[in-house]
Amino acid sequence: MAYVQGMASLFGPDDFLARLHRVRHAALEAGVDGVLVTPGADLRYLTGYDAKALERLTCLVIPTHGDAAIVVPNLEVLAALASPIADLDLPVIGCGEGDDAYARVADLLPKAAVIAVDDHMWASKVLRLKAAMPSVEQLLAGPFIEPIRMRKDAREIAALRSAGAAIDRVHAQVPGLLRAGRTEREIGRDIAELIISEGHVTVDFVIVASGPNGASPHHDLSDRVLQQGDAVVVDIGGTMPDGYCSDCTRMYALGSPGEEYLEKFDILYDAQRQARELARPGVAAGAIDAAAREHLDAHGLGEQFIHRTGHGIGMQTHEEPYIFQGSAFVLEPGMAFSIEPGFYDEGRFGARIEDIVVCTADGIESMNLQPHELVVVE
Ligand code: ZN
Ligand code: ZN
Ligand code: ZN
């Protein structure tokens, strides 16, 4: 059966079957008898099914010895069959409102002693699974699924590249939206529309942090009115039809933000560039963090760089590998992550510059190609 999910996908049954195979293999090595995956990025990664996370149980069951199946509420069987699952030769087991879906999952793992549940499974489901299989030990699946998800193949990188290009097109239009007298919220609404019209299917976050609000890294939108001389942090991202995410920060200013700010921005610009220049396979994540942090430190901005340098990205905006101080984790080709140092001066202003990059065989490719300079809107 062919599936219909709005738009043509880069990914087909062979991709999902290969991923399921890899997870089953890794589970076996981890001493796990079955892997249980509820709606979320893991389920979509493994089957292409972008299922709704609701109170009823939807659960992919991957026995390490035996065939995978998915338990879904009866009312979602058609949705499951309209997804790439239809081409995976994977039984879709419908459960009626009166059925015990947890017992159905337990039936699929009759001899299991140890199971692994996906890291984002709701606690209510984890506990009900425990009640259905009281003698079975539960582990987290993340420790063996994340290493698979963080090694992206050429098609996943192509998906991240188109996500990056889409968010770049949004940033290219941001200067036209920034004007003294407009609020962050008004600008944010316009940006959200552009995130969709440039090709994303969801708006994941819109940060427009003007003036002193820029000092809060995860500020989103407020009713603050932009003023002449404001520096504005614009950090935005969305999810593309195939499930891959964008995330990019650029800095803008309404007229001149002042000499001190410009000097500090230049220090940040160099810190971000140095981290990008160091990033490549074989380098520890902690060394990339250090490249940015030491440069900011050397210029008196180290104390104001209050977060890690980056996070992995793929079907989630934040996933492994994380780029943080002291991390000995060594990067490999196919790993995608952000490089986003910043400085945050409480009550005054802040700045951040962020690109998503992917490790190639011997360097990195940036998914974001907009210039890194401060964009001054006159
Ligand atoms: Zn963040
Ligand atoms: Zn980010
Ligand atoms: Zn960001």
Short mmCIF file of C-alpha atoms and ligand atoms in Angstrom, two decimals:
data_model
loop_
_atom_site.label_atom_id
_atom_site.label_comp_id
_atom_site.label_asym_id
_atom_site.label_seq_id
_atom_site.Cartn_x
_atom_site.Cartn_y
_atom_site.Cartn_z
CA MET A 1 0.00 0.00 0.00
CA ALA A 2 1.31 3.44 -0.84
CA TYR A 3 1.23 6.08 1.82
CA VAL A 4 0.14 9.68 1.56
CA GLN A 5 1.54 12.22 3.94
CA GLY A 6 1.10 15.55 2.25
CA MET A 7 4.49 15.92 0.67
CA ALA A 8 7.02 13.69 -1.00
CA SER A 9 9.54 12.45 1.55
CA LEU A 10 13.22 11.87 1.13
CA PHE A 11 12.81 8.69 3.15
CA GLY A 12 11.36 5.35 2.11
CA PRO A 13 10.77 1.87 3.55
CA ASP A 14 14.42 0.88 3.12
CA ASP A 15 15.50 3.69 5.43
CA PHE A 16 13.03 2.73 8.14
CA LEU A 17 13.77 -0.99 7.89
CA ALA A 18 17.50 -0.29 8.16
CA ARG A 19 16.93 1.91 11.23
CA LEU A 20 14.72 -0.74 12.88
CA HIS A 21 17.41 -3.30 12.19
CA ARG A 22 20.08 -1.09 13.76
CA VAL A 23 18.01 -0.49 16.87
CA ARG A 24 17.20 -4.18 17.27
CA HIS A 25 20.89 -5.00 16.97
CA ALA A 26 21.89 -2.34 19.50
CA ALA A 27 19.17 -3.51 21.90
CA LEU A 28 20.50 -7.05 21.66
CA GLU A 29 23.98 -5.83 22.55
CA ALA A 30 22.52 -3.88 25.47
CA GLY A 31 20.96 -7.07 26.81
CA VAL A 32 17.42 -5.90 26.15
CA ASP A 33 14.64 -8.26 25.01
CA GLY A 34 12.33 -5.64 23.56
CA VAL A 35 12.17 -1.94 22.79
CA LEU A 36 8.95 0.04 23.31
CA VAL A 37 8.52 3.32 21.46
CA THR A 38 5.57 5.69 21.91
CA PRO A 39 4.80 8.76 19.70
CA GLY A 40 7.65 11.19 19.28
CA ALA A 41 10.85 11.63 17.35
CA ASP A 42 12.06 8.06 17.96
CA LEU A 43 8.86 6.58 16.52
CA ARG A 44 8.99 8.87 13.52
CA TYR A 45 12.68 8.12 12.98
CA LEU A 46 12.07 4.38 13.07
CA THR A 47 8.83 4.13 11.09
CA GLY A 48 8.00 7.48 9.49
CA TYR A 49 4.79 7.54 11.55
CA ASP A 50 4.24 11.01 13.01
CA ALA A 51 1.71 9.79 15.59
CA LYS A 52 -0.12 11.99 18.05
CA ALA A 53 0.98 11.69 21.66
CA LEU A 54 -2.33 11.25 23.46
CA GLU A 55 -3.63 9.47 26.54
CA ARG A 56 -4.49 6.30 24.60
CA LEU A 57 -1.53 4.00 24.04
CA THR A 58 0.25 3.91 20.70
CA CYS A 59 3.33 1.73 21.08
CA LEU A 60 5.81 0.25 18.66
CA VAL A 61 7.09 -3.05 20.03
CA ILE A 62 10.46 -4.24 18.75
CA PRO A 63 11.32 -7.64 20.21
CA THR A 64 15.02 -8.35 19.82
CA HIS A 65 14.08 -11.88 18.74
CA GLY A 66 10.96 -11.68 16.62
CA ASP A 67 9.04 -9.30 14.45
CA ALA A 68 8.08 -5.76 15.33
CA ALA A 69 4.43 -4.67 15.59
CA ILE A 70 2.60 -1.53 16.60
CA VAL A 71 -0.33 -1.31 18.98
CA VAL A 72 -2.60 1.64 18.17
CA PRO A 73 -6.06 2.76 19.28
CA ASN A 74 -8.68 1.56 16.77
CA LEU A 75 -9.51 5.12 15.80
CA GLU A 76 -5.90 5.66 14.70
CA VAL A 77 -5.43 2.52 12.60
CA LEU A 78 -6.20 4.43 9.41
CA ALA A 79 -3.76 7.18 10.31
CA ALA A 80 -1.06 4.58 10.99
CA LEU A 81 -1.78 2.90 7.66
CA ALA A 82 -1.63 6.26 5.89
CA SER A 83 1.95 6.60 7.15
CA PRO A 84 5.08 4.86 5.85
CA ILE A 85 4.27 2.04 8.31
CA ALA A 86 2.00 0.64 5.60
CA ASP A 87 5.09 -0.29 3.56
CA LEU A 88 7.08 -1.82 6.39
CA ASP A 89 5.31 -5.17 6.68
CA LEU A 90 4.67 -4.30 10.29
CA PRO A 91 1.41 -5.50 11.84
CA VAL A 92 -0.86 -2.71 13.07
CA ILE A 93 -2.80 -4.04 16.05
CA GLY A 94 -5.91 -1.99 16.80
CA CYS A 95 -7.25 -1.70 20.33
CA GLY A 96 -10.86 -0.82 21.11
CA GLU A 97 -11.85 1.55 23.89
CA GLY A 98 -12.55 -1.38 26.23
CA ASP A 99 -9.36 -3.31 25.40
CA ASP A 100 -6.31 -3.32 27.61
CA ALA A 101 -3.68 -1.95 25.23
CA TYR A 102 -0.95 -2.52 27.83
CA ALA A 103 -1.81 -6.21 28.00
CA ARG A 104 -1.59 -6.37 24.21
CA VAL A 105 1.94 -4.97 24.40
CA ALA A 106 2.84 -7.48 27.10
CA ASP A 107 1.47 -10.30 24.90
CA LEU A 108 3.98 -9.31 22.20
CA LEU A 109 6.88 -9.81 24.63
CA PRO A 110 5.96 -13.08 26.35
CA LYS A 111 9.48 -14.07 27.41
CA ALA A 112 11.00 -10.66 28.07
CA ALA A 113 13.04 -10.10 31.23
CA VAL A 114 14.37 -6.66 30.31
CA ILE A 115 12.70 -4.04 28.14
CA ALA A 116 13.77 -0.56 27.10
CA VAL A 117 11.32 2.34 26.82
CA ASP A 118 11.89 5.45 24.71
CA ASP A 119 13.26 8.39 26.68
CA HIS A 120 10.23 10.58 26.05
CA MET A 121 7.54 8.08 27.01
CA TRP A 122 4.99 9.59 29.38
CA ALA A 123 5.50 8.54 32.99
CA SER A 124 1.86 7.39 33.09
CA LYS A 125 2.58 4.92 30.27
CA VAL A 126 5.85 3.72 31.75
CA LEU A 127 4.08 2.91 35.00
CA ARG A 128 1.14 1.20 33.32
CA LEU A 129 3.56 -0.92 31.29
CA LYS A 130 5.27 -1.81 34.56
CA ALA A 131 1.92 -2.87 35.99
CA ALA A 132 1.24 -5.01 32.90
CA MET A 133 4.69 -6.63 33.11
CA PRO A 134 5.54 -6.48 36.82
CA SER A 135 8.54 -8.79 36.74
CA VAL A 136 10.14 -7.16 33.70
CA GLU A 137 13.00 -4.75 34.28
CA GLN A 138 12.65 -1.38 32.50
CA LEU A 139 15.61 0.52 31.06
CA LEU A 140 15.85 3.63 28.91
CA ALA A 141 16.30 3.11 25.16
CA GLY A 142 18.05 6.46 24.67
CA PRO A 143 21.53 5.14 25.46
CA PHE A 144 21.40 2.90 22.39
CA ILE A 145 18.92 4.79 20.13
CA GLU A 146 20.61 8.18 20.43
CA PRO A 147 23.99 6.96 19.15
CA ILE A 148 22.15 5.71 16.06
CA ARG A 149 20.09 8.87 15.56
CA MET A 150 23.09 11.16 15.96
CA ARG A 151 24.93 9.56 13.02
CA LYS A 152 23.09 11.08 10.09
CA ASP A 153 23.22 9.64 6.58
CA ALA A 154 23.38 11.64 3.36
CA ARG A 155 19.60 11.95 3.06
CA GLU A 156 19.20 13.16 6.61
CA ILE A 157 21.90 15.74 5.97
CA ALA A 158 20.05 16.80 2.82
CA ALA A 159 16.93 17.21 4.97
CA LEU A 160 18.84 19.37 7.47
CA ARG A 161 20.28 21.35 4.57
CA SER A 162 16.82 22.22 3.27
CA ALA A 163 15.67 23.08 6.80
CA GLY A 164 18.69 25.39 7.10
CA ALA A 165 17.98 26.99 3.74
CA ALA A 166 14.34 27.57 4.74
CA ILE A 167 15.24 29.33 7.99
CA ASP A 168 17.95 31.30 6.15
CA ARG A 169 15.22 32.64 3.83
CA VAL A 170 13.29 33.76 6.89
CA HIS A 171 16.32 35.55 8.37
CA ALA A 172 16.86 37.27 5.02
CA GLN A 173 13.43 38.88 5.46
CA VAL A 174 13.79 39.84 9.14
CA PRO A 175 15.32 43.31 8.51
CA GLY A 176 12.09 44.33 6.76
CA LEU A 177 10.09 43.49 9.91
CA LEU A 178 12.21 45.34 12.46
CA ARG A 179 11.11 48.90 13.12
CA ALA A 180 11.13 51.15 16.18
CA GLY A 181 7.57 51.25 17.51
CA ARG A 182 6.69 47.61 16.75
CA THR A 183 6.48 45.07 19.57
CA GLU A 184 8.45 41.84 19.76
CA ARG A 185 5.13 39.99 19.60
CA GLU A 186 4.06 41.69 16.35
CA ILE A 187 7.40 40.93 14.78
CA GLY A 188 7.30 37.37 16.11
CA ARG A 189 3.89 36.80 14.52
CA ASP A 190 5.25 37.89 11.13
CA ILE A 191 8.30 35.67 11.55
CA ALA A 192 6.10 32.69 12.44
CA GLU A 193 4.16 33.18 9.20
CA LEU A 194 7.40 33.29 7.24
CA ILE A 195 8.68 30.12 8.94
CA ILE A 196 5.63 28.33 7.51
CA SER A 197 5.56 30.05 4.12
CA GLU A 198 9.25 29.23 3.58
CA GLY A 199 8.57 25.51 3.89
CA HIS A 200 8.29 24.38 7.50
CA VAL A 201 5.14 22.64 8.71
CA THR A 202 5.45 23.77 12.32
CA VAL A 203 6.88 26.81 14.07
CA ASP A 204 8.93 25.41 16.95
CA PHE A 205 10.10 28.65 18.55
CA VAL A 206 10.42 32.35 17.81
CA ILE A 207 12.73 34.38 20.00
CA VAL A 208 12.72 38.12 19.36
CA ALA A 209 14.69 39.52 22.29
CA SER A 210 15.14 43.27 21.99
CA GLY A 211 17.35 45.55 24.06
CA PRO A 212 17.62 44.28 27.68
CA ASN A 213 15.49 41.22 26.83
CA GLY A 214 18.47 39.98 24.81
CA ALA A 215 20.16 39.14 28.11
CA SER A 216 17.78 36.19 28.63
CA PRO A 217 18.86 33.37 26.30
CA HIS A 218 15.43 31.72 26.17
CA HIS A 219 13.29 34.87 26.20
CA ASP A 220 10.60 34.32 23.57
CA LEU A 221 8.30 37.24 22.81
CA SER A 222 6.96 40.11 24.87
CA ASP A 223 4.99 43.30 24.36
CA ARG A 224 8.16 45.36 24.60
CA VAL A 225 8.23 48.07 21.94
CA LEU A 226 11.42 48.17 19.91
CA GLN A 227 13.43 51.36 20.24
CA GLN A 228 16.06 53.01 18.13
CA GLY A 229 19.50 51.74 19.21
CA ASP A 230 18.19 48.30 20.32
CA ALA A 231 20.19 45.20 19.55
CA VAL A 232 17.78 42.35 18.76
CA VAL A 233 18.46 38.62 19.13
CA VAL A 234 16.40 36.64 16.62
CA ASP A 235 16.60 32.87 17.24
CA ILE A 236 14.07 30.90 15.23
CA GLY A 237 13.31 27.38 14.12
CA GLY A 238 10.69 25.02 12.76
CA THR A 239 10.15 21.48 11.57
CA MET A 240 10.11 20.54 7.88
CA PRO A 241 7.58 18.12 6.33
CA ASP A 242 10.02 15.23 6.66
CA GLY A 243 10.47 15.87 10.39
CA TYR A 244 13.88 17.55 10.42
CA CYS A 245 14.39 20.80 12.31
CA SER A 246 15.97 24.18 11.74
CA ASP A 247 17.48 26.50 14.37
CA CYS A 248 19.40 29.68 13.60
CA THR A 249 20.26 32.88 15.44
CA ARG A 250 21.29 36.15 13.87
CA MET A 251 21.79 39.58 15.44
CA TYR A 252 20.11 42.75 14.34
CA ALA A 253 20.21 46.35 15.53
CA LEU A 254 17.95 49.35 14.98
CA GLY A 255 20.51 51.95 14.07
CA SER A 256 23.69 51.95 16.13
CA PRO A 257 23.58 49.93 19.36
CA GLY A 258 26.61 51.91 20.61
CA GLU A 259 30.38 51.51 20.63
CA GLU A 260 30.60 49.13 23.60
CA TYR A 261 28.04 46.77 22.08
CA LEU A 262 29.76 46.78 18.70
CA GLU A 263 33.10 45.90 20.33
CA LYS A 264 31.54 43.05 22.28
CA PHE A 265 29.71 41.81 19.21
CA ASP A 266 33.03 41.58 17.35
CA ILE A 267 34.47 39.45 20.17
CA LEU A 268 31.46 37.11 19.93
CA TYR A 269 31.75 37.01 16.15
CA ASP A 270 35.35 35.84 16.45
CA ALA A 271 34.48 33.33 19.19
CA GLN A 272 31.77 31.75 17.05
CA ARG A 273 34.06 31.69 13.99
CA GLN A 274 36.89 30.08 15.95
CA ALA A 275 34.58 27.35 17.20
CA ARG A 276 33.40 26.71 13.64
CA GLU A 277 36.97 26.61 12.37
CA LEU A 278 37.92 24.01 14.95
CA ALA A 279 34.89 21.77 14.43
CA ARG A 280 35.58 18.58 12.44
CA PRO A 281 35.50 14.82 12.98
CA GLY A 282 38.03 13.64 15.54
CA VAL A 283 37.67 16.75 17.70
CA ALA A 284 36.12 16.50 21.15
CA ALA A 285 32.87 18.40 21.72
CA GLY A 286 34.51 20.03 24.74
CA ALA A 287 37.28 21.45 22.56
CA ILE A 288 34.72 23.24 20.39
CA ASP A 289 33.11 24.67 23.50
CA ALA A 290 36.54 25.73 24.73
CA ALA A 291 37.37 27.47 21.46
CA ALA A 292 34.40 29.80 21.89
CA ARG A 293 34.60 30.08 25.66
CA GLU A 294 38.32 30.85 25.85
CA HIS A 295 38.03 33.62 23.31
CA LEU A 296 35.13 35.22 25.20
CA ASP A 297 37.04 34.69 28.45
CA ALA A 298 40.18 36.32 27.13
CA HIS A 299 38.13 39.43 26.33
CA GLY A 300 36.26 39.60 29.61
CA LEU A 301 33.01 38.06 28.35
CA GLY A 302 33.49 34.53 29.71
CA GLU A 303 31.30 35.10 32.76
CA GLN A 304 28.48 36.29 30.53
CA PHE A 305 28.53 33.14 28.38
CA ILE A 306 26.14 31.23 30.60
CA HIS A 307 25.24 28.19 28.48
CA ARG A 308 26.89 25.40 26.54
CA THR A 309 28.13 26.09 23.01
CA GLY A 310 25.68 23.82 21.25
CA HIS A 311 23.31 20.89 20.94
CA GLY A 312 22.76 18.17 18.40
CA ILE A 313 19.81 18.53 16.03
CA GLY A 314 17.83 16.26 13.75
CA MET A 315 14.22 15.21 14.29
CA GLN A 316 14.41 17.10 17.58
CA THR A 317 15.80 20.60 17.97
CA HIS A 318 17.82 19.47 20.98
CA GLU A 319 19.33 15.99 20.87
CA GLU A 320 22.74 14.34 21.14
CA PRO A 321 25.55 15.29 20.81
CA TYR A 322 25.70 18.23 23.23
CA ILE A 323 28.66 20.59 22.87
CA PHE A 324 29.58 21.47 26.44
CA GLN A 325 32.52 22.35 28.60
CA GLY A 326 34.75 19.34 29.31
CA SER A 327 32.91 16.92 27.01
CA ALA A 328 35.35 14.25 25.80
CA PHE A 329 32.83 13.02 23.24
CA VAL A 330 34.60 12.81 19.88
CA LEU A 331 32.71 14.01 16.83
CA GLU A 332 32.24 11.82 13.77
CA PRO A 333 31.16 12.42 10.18
CA GLY A 334 27.38 12.79 9.97
CA MET A 335 26.93 14.44 13.35
CA ALA A 336 24.84 17.62 13.28
CA PHE A 337 24.92 20.27 15.99
CA SER A 338 24.67 23.95 16.70
CA ILE A 339 27.52 26.35 17.41
CA GLU A 340 25.91 29.18 19.34
CA PRO A 341 28.02 31.09 21.81
CA GLY A 342 26.56 34.27 23.27
CA PHE A 343 26.99 36.87 25.98
CA TYR A 344 24.27 38.09 28.31
CA ASP A 345 24.60 41.31 30.30
CA GLU A 346 21.60 41.38 32.62
CA GLY A 347 19.50 44.55 32.42
CA ARG A 348 21.46 45.84 29.43
CA PHE A 349 21.71 43.64 26.32
CA GLY A 350 22.78 40.28 24.96
CA ALA A 351 23.92 38.58 21.79
CA ARG A 352 24.18 35.13 20.26
CA ILE A 353 25.25 33.85 16.85
CA GLU A 354 24.12 30.36 15.88
CA ASP A 355 24.69 28.01 12.97
CA ILE A 356 23.80 24.39 12.50
CA VAL A 357 26.79 22.47 11.15
CA VAL A 358 27.29 18.86 10.08
CA CYS A 359 30.60 17.01 10.27
CA THR A 360 31.77 15.91 6.82
CA ALA A 361 34.65 13.48 6.20
CA ASP A 362 37.24 16.10 7.11
CA GLY A 363 35.53 19.30 8.18
CA ILE A 364 32.07 20.72 8.55
CA GLU A 365 29.32 21.89 6.27
CA SER A 366 27.19 24.74 7.54
CA MET A 367 23.43 24.36 7.08
CA ASN A 368 23.08 28.15 7.58
CA LEU A 369 24.63 30.45 5.05
CA GLN A 370 23.36 33.90 6.02
CA PRO A 371 26.24 36.30 6.89
CA HIS A 372 27.16 36.38 10.59
CA GLU A 373 27.66 40.12 10.84
CA LEU A 374 25.38 42.33 12.90
CA VAL A 375 22.61 43.46 10.54
CA VAL A 376 22.02 47.15 11.15
CA VAL A 377 18.52 48.24 10.10
CA GLU A 378 18.53 52.01 9.41
ZN ZN B 1 18.16 26.57 23.44
ZN ZN B 2 20.11 26.09 19.14
ZN ZN B 3 18.54 28.66 18.44
#
